[in-house]
mmCIF file of C-alpha atoms in Angstrom:
data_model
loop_
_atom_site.group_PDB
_atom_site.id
_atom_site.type_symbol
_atom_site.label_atom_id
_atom_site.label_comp_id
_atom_site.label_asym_id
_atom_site.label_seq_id
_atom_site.Cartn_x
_atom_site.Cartn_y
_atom_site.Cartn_z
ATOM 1 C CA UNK A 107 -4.919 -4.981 22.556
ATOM 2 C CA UNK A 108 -2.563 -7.102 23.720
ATOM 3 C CA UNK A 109 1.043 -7.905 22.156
ATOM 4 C CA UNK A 110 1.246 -9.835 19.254
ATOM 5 C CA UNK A 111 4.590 -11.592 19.314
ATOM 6 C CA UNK A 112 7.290 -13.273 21.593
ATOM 7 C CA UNK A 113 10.735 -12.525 20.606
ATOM 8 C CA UNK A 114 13.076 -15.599 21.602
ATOM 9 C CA UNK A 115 16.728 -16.301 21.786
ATOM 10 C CA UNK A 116 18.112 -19.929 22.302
ATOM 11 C CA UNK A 117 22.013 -20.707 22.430
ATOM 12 C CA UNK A 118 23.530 -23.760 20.773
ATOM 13 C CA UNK A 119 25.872 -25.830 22.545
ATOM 14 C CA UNK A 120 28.143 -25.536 19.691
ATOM 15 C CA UNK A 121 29.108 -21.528 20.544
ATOM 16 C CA UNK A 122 27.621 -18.307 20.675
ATOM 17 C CA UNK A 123 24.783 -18.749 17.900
ATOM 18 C CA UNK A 124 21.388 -17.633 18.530
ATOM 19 C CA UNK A 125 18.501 -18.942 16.805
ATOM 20 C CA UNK A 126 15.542 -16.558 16.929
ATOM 21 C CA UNK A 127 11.609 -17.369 16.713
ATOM 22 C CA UNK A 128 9.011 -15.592 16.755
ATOM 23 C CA UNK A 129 5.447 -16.669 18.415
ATOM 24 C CA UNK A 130 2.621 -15.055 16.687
ATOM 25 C CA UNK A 131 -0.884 -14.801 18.493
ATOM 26 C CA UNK A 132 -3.254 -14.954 15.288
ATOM 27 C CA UNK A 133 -5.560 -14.099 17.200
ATOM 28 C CA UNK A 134 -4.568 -11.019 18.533
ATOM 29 C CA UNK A 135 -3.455 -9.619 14.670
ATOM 30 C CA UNK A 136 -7.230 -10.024 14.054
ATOM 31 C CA UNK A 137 -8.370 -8.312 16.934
ATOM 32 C CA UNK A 138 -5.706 -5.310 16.160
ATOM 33 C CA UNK A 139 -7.512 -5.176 12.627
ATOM 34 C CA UNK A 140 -10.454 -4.648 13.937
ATOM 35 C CA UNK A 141 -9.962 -2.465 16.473
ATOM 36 C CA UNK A 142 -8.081 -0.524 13.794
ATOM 37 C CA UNK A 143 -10.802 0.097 11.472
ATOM 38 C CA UNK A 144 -13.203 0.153 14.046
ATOM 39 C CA UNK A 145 -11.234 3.627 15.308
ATOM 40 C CA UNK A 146 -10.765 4.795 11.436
ATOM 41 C CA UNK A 147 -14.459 4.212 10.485
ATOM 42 C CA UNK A 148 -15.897 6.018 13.773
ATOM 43 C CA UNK A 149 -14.422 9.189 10.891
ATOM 44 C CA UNK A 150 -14.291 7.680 7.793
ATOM 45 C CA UNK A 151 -17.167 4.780 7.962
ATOM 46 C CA UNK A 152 -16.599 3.658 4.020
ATOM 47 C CA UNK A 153 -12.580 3.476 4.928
ATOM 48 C CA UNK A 154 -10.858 0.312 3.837
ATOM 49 C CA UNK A 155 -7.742 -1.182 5.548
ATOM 50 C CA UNK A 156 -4.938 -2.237 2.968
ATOM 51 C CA UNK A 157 -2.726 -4.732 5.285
ATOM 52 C CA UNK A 158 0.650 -4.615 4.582
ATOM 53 C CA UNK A 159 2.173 -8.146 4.605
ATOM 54 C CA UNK A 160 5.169 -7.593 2.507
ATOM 55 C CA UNK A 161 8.132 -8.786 3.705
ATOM 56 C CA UNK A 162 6.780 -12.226 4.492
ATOM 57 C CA UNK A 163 4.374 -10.112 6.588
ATOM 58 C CA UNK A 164 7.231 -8.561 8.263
ATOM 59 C CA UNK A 165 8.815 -11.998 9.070
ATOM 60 C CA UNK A 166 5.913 -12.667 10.462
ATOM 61 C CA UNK A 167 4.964 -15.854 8.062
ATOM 62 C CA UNK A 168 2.521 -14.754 4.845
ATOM 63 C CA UNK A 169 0.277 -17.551 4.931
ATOM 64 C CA UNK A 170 -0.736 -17.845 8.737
ATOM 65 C CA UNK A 171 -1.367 -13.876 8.656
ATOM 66 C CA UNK A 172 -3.297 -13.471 5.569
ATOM 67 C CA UNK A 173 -5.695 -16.300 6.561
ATOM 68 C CA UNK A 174 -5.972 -14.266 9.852
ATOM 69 C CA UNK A 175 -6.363 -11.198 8.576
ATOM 70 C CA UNK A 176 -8.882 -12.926 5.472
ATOM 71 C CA UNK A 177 -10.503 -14.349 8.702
ATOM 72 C CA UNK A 178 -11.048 -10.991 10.671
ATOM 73 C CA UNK A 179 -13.056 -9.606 7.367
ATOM 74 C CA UNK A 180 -10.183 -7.975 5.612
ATOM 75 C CA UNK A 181 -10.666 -7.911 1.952
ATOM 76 C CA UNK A 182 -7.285 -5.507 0.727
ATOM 77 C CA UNK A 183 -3.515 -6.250 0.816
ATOM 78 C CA UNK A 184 -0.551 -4.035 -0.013
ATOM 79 C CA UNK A 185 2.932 -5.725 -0.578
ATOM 80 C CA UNK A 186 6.139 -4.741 -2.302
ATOM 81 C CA UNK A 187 6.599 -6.862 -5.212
ATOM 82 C CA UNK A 188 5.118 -9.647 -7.839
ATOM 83 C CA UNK A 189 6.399 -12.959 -5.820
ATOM 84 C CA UNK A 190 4.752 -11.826 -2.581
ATOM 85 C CA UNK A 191 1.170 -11.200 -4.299
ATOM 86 C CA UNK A 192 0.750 -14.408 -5.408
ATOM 87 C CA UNK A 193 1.347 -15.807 -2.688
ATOM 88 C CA UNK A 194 -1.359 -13.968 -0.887
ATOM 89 C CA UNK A 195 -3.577 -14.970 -3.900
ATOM 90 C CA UNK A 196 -2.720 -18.340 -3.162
ATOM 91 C CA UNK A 197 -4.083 -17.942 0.591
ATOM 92 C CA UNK A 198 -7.065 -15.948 -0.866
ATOM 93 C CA UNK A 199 -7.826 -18.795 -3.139
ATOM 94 C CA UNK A 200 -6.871 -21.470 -0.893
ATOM 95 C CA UNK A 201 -9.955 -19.916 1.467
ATOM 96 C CA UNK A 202 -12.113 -18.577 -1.117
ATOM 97 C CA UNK A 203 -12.387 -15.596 -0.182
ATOM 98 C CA UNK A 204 -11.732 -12.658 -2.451
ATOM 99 C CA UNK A 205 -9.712 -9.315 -1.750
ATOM 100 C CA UNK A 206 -7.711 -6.822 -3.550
ATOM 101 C CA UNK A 207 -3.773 -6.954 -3.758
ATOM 102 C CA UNK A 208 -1.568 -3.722 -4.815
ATOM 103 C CA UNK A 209 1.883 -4.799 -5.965
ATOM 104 C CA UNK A 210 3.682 -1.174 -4.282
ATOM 105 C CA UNK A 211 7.131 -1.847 -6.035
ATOM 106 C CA UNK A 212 8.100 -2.577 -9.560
ATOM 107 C CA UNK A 213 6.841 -5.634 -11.753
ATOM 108 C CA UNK A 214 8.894 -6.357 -14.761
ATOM 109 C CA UNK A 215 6.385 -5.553 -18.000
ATOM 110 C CA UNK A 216 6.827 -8.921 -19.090
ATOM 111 C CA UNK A 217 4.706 -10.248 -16.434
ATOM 112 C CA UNK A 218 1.870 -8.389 -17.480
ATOM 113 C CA UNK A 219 -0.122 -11.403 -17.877
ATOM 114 C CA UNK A 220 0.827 -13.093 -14.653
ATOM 115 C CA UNK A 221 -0.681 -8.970 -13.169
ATOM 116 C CA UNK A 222 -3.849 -9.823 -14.906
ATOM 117 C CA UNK A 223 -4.698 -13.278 -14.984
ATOM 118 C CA UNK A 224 -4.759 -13.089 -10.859
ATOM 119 C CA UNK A 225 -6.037 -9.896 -10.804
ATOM 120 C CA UNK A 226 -3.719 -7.557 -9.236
ATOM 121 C CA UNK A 227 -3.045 -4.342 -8.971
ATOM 122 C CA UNK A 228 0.352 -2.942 -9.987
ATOM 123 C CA UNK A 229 1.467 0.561 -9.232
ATOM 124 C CA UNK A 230 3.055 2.810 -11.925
ATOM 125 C CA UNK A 231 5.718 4.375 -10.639
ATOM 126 C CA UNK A 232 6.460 6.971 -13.476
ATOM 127 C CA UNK A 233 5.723 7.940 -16.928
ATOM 128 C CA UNK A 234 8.248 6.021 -18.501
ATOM 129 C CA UNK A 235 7.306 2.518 -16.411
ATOM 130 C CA UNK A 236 3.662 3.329 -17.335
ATOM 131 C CA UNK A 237 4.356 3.401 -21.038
ATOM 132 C CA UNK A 238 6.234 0.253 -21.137
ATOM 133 C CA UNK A 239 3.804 -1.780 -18.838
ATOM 134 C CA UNK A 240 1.065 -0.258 -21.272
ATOM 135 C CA UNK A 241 2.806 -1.791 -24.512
ATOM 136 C CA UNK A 242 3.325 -5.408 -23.083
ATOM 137 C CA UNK A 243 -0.353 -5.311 -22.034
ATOM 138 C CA UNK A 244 -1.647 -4.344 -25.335
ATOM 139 C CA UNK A 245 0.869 -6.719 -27.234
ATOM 140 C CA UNK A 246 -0.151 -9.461 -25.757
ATOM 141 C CA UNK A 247 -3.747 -8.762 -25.824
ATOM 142 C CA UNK A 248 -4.611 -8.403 -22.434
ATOM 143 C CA UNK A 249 -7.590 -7.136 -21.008
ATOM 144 C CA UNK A 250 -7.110 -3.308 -18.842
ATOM 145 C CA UNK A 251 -4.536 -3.988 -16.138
ATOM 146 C CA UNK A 252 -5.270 -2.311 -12.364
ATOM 147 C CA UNK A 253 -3.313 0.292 -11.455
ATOM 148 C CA UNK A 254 -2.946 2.754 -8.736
ATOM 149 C CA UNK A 255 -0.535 5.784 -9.345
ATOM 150 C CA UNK A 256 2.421 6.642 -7.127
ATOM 151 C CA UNK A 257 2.777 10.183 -6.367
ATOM 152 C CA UNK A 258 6.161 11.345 -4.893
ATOM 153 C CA UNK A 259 5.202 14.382 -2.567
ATOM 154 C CA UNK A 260 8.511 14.184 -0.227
ATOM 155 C CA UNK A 261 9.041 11.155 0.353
ATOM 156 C CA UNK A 262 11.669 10.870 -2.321
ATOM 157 C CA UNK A 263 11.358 7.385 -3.106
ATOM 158 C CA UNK A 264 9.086 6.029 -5.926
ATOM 159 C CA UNK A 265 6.488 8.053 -7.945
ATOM 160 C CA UNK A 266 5.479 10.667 -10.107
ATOM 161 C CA UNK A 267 7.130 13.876 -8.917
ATOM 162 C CA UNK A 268 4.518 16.230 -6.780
ATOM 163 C CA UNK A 269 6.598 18.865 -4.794
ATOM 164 C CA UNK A 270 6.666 21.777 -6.668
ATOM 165 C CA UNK A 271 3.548 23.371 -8.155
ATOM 166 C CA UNK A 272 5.389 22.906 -11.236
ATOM 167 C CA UNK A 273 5.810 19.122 -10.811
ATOM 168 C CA UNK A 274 2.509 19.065 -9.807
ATOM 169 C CA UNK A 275 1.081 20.521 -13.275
ATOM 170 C CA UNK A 276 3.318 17.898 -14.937
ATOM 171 C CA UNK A 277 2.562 15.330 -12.973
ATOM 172 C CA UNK A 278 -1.468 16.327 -13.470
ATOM 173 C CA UNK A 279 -0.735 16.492 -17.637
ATOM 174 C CA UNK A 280 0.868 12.757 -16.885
ATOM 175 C CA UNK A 281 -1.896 11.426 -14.896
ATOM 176 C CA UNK A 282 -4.808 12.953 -16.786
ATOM 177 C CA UNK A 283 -2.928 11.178 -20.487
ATOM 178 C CA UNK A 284 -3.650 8.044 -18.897
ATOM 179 C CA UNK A 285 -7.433 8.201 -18.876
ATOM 180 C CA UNK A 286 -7.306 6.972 -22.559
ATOM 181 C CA UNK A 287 -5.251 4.653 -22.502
ATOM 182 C CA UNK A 288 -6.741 1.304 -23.019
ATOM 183 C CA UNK A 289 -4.222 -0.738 -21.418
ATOM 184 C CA UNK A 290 -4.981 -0.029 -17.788
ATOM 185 C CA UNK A 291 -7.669 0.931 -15.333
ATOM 186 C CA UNK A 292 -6.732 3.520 -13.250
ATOM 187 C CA UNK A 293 -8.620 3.040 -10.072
ATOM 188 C CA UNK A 294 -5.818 3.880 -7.578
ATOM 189 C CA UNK A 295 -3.842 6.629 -6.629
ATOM 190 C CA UNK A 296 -1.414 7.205 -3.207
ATOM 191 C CA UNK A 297 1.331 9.100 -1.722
ATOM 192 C CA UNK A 298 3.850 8.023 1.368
ATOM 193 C CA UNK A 299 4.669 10.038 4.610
ATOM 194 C CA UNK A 300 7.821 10.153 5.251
ATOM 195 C CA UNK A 301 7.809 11.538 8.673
ATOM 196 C CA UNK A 302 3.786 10.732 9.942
ATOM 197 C CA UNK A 303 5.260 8.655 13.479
ATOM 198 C CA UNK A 304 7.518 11.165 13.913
ATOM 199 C CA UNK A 305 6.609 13.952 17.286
ATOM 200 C CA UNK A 306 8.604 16.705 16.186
ATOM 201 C CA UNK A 307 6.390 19.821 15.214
ATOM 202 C CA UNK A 308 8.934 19.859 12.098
ATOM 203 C CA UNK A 309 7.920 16.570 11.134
ATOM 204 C CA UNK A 310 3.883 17.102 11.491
ATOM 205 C CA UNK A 311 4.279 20.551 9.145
ATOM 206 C CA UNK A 312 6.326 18.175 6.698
ATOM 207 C CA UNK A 313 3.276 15.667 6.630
ATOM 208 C CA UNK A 314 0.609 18.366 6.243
ATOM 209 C CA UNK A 315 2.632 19.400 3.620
ATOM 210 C CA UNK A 316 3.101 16.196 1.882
ATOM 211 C CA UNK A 317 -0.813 16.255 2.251
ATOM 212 C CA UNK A 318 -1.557 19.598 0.499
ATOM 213 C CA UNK A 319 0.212 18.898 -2.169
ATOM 214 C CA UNK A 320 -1.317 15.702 -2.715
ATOM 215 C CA UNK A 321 -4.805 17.109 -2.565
ATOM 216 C CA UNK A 322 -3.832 19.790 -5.201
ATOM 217 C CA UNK A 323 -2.459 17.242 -7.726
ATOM 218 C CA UNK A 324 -6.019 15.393 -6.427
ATOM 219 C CA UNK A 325 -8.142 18.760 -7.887
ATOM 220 C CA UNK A 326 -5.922 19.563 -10.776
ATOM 221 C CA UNK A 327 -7.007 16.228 -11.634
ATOM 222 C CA UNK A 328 -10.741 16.453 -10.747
ATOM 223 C CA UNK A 329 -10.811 20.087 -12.705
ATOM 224 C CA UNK A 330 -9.736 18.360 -15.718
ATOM 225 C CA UNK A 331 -12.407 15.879 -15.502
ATOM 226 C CA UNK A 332 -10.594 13.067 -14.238
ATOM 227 C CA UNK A 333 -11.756 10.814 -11.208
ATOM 228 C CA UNK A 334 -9.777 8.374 -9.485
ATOM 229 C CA UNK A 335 -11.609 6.043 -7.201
ATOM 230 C CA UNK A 336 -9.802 5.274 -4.531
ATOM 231 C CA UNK A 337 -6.866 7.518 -2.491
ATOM 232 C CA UNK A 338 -4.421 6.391 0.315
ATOM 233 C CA UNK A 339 -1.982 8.655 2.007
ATOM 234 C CA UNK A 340 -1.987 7.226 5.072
ATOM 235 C CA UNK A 341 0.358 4.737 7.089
ATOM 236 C CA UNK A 342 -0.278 3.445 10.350
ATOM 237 C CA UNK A 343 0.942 6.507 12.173
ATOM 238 C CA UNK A 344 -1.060 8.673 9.992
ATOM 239 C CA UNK A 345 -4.084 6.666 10.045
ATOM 240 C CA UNK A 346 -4.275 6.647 13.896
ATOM 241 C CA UNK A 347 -4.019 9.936 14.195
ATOM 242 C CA UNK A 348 -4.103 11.738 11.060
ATOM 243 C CA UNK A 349 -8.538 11.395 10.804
ATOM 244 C CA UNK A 350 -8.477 14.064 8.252
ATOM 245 C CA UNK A 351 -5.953 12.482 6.005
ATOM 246 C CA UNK A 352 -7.757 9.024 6.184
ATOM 247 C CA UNK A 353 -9.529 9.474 2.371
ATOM 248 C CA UNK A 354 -10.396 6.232 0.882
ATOM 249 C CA UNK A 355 -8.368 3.976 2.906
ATOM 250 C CA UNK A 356 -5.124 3.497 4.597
ATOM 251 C CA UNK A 357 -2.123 0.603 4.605
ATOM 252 C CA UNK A 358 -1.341 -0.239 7.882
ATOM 253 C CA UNK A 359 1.496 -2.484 8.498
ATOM 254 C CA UNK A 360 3.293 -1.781 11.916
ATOM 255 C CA UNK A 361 -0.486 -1.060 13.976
ATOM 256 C CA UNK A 362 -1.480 -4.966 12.957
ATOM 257 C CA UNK A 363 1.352 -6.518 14.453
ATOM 258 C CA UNK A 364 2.171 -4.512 17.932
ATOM 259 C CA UNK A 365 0.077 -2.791 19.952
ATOM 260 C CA UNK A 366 -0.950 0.988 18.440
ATOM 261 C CA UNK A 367 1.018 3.568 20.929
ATOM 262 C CA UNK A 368 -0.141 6.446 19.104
ATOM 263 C CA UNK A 369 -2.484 8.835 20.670
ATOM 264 C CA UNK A 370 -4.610 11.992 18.723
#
């Protein structure tokens, strides 16, 4: 794969300010998709690809990538807030073509049914966020909302605490109260490493940890009669060289728009 961008500097006459461009090769970001889930399907053939374009695709311009991307037979998007999805549902809907967006940050509950009537998929970040984005669905009379649970396993951002066994039984108890609740549709759930293109041996025992204790919140869960659909753990690091940790799918953001330098 060859690079994607061109990094420019021009001077004005006027003093020393720089005005920076980028030059995007479209076609290359759809050749790095592919060759990206070409490499995590040879493992995991049923895999999906969530592209992360948050960010304004990493500055990289929304609209020109998602068509791209839509173009290149990707059919799942990840970015970080409300404002950004819709524009990608714009591009999606623009091309008819149809594909999954997760909304990763927070969404304000009173934009439940803006989350619904485009059909996205908002992640609940913790108990408390999923009870209030549960009573502004049902009080405006909303059909189930999409969701995908955060689960916090050491990354320390965002998510339902998982790094203790005993955070992990409360976080199960959480989880599993939401399967009756009529408000949403759990069909998500994820985690974040926080150290996955990292070399250090330190850092590779933090992500295997991060990934044990996500797969014991995942059969706590599953004991208790409670499926989720669809898992992602992985980042781009991960995903190219993590095959093991691949599950349902991974977000890759950094691996679409440079060339991958990770090796297994």
């Amino acid at each position: 794969m060859n690079a994607l961008s061109r990094y420019h500097l021009k001077k004005l006459s006027a003093g020393p300010v720089y005005i920076k461009r980028a030059e995007i090769d479209l076609g290359v970001l759809g050749q790095n998709f592919q060759a990206c889930l070409q490499k995590i399907n040879a493992s995991s053939p049923s895999a999906r690809i969530l592209a992360v374009v948050k960010a304004d695709a990493y500055g990289h311009g929304t609209e020109p990538c998602v068509r791209a991307l839509l173009g290149a037979g990707c059919d799942f998007f990840a970015v970080s807030c409300i404002e950004e999805a819709l524009a990608v549902r714009s591009v999606c809907r623009d091309t008819k073509k149809e594909a999954d967006i997760l909304i990763l940050g927070y969404t304000t509950p009173k934009y439940a049914r803006e989350l619904t009537e485009n059909n996205l998929i908002q992640t609940l970040l913790s108990p408390w966020y999923a009870n209030e984005l549960a009573e502004a669905v049902k009080n405006k009379n909303l059909p189930p909302l999409s969701v995908h649970v955060a689960v916090d396993t050491g990354m320390g951002r965002i998510g339902y605490p998982a790094r203790t066994e005993k955070e992990i039984a409360q976080t199960a108890c959480d989880i599993l109260s939401l399967k009756n609740e009529t408000a949403f549709e759990v069909c998500g759930m994820f985690t974040h490493f926080a150290r996955a293109d990292e070399e250090l041996a330190s850092s590779k025992e933090k992500t295997t940890l991060q990934a044990t204790r996500y797969r014991r919140l995942k059969e706590k869960l599953e004991e208790s009669g409670m499926t989720i659909p669809f898992h992602h753990v992985s980042n781009s690091a991960a995903a190219l060289t993590r095959p093991d940790d691949i599950f349902d799918g991974v977000r890759l953001g950094l691996a679409l728009y440079t060339p991958p330098t990770y090796t297994p």
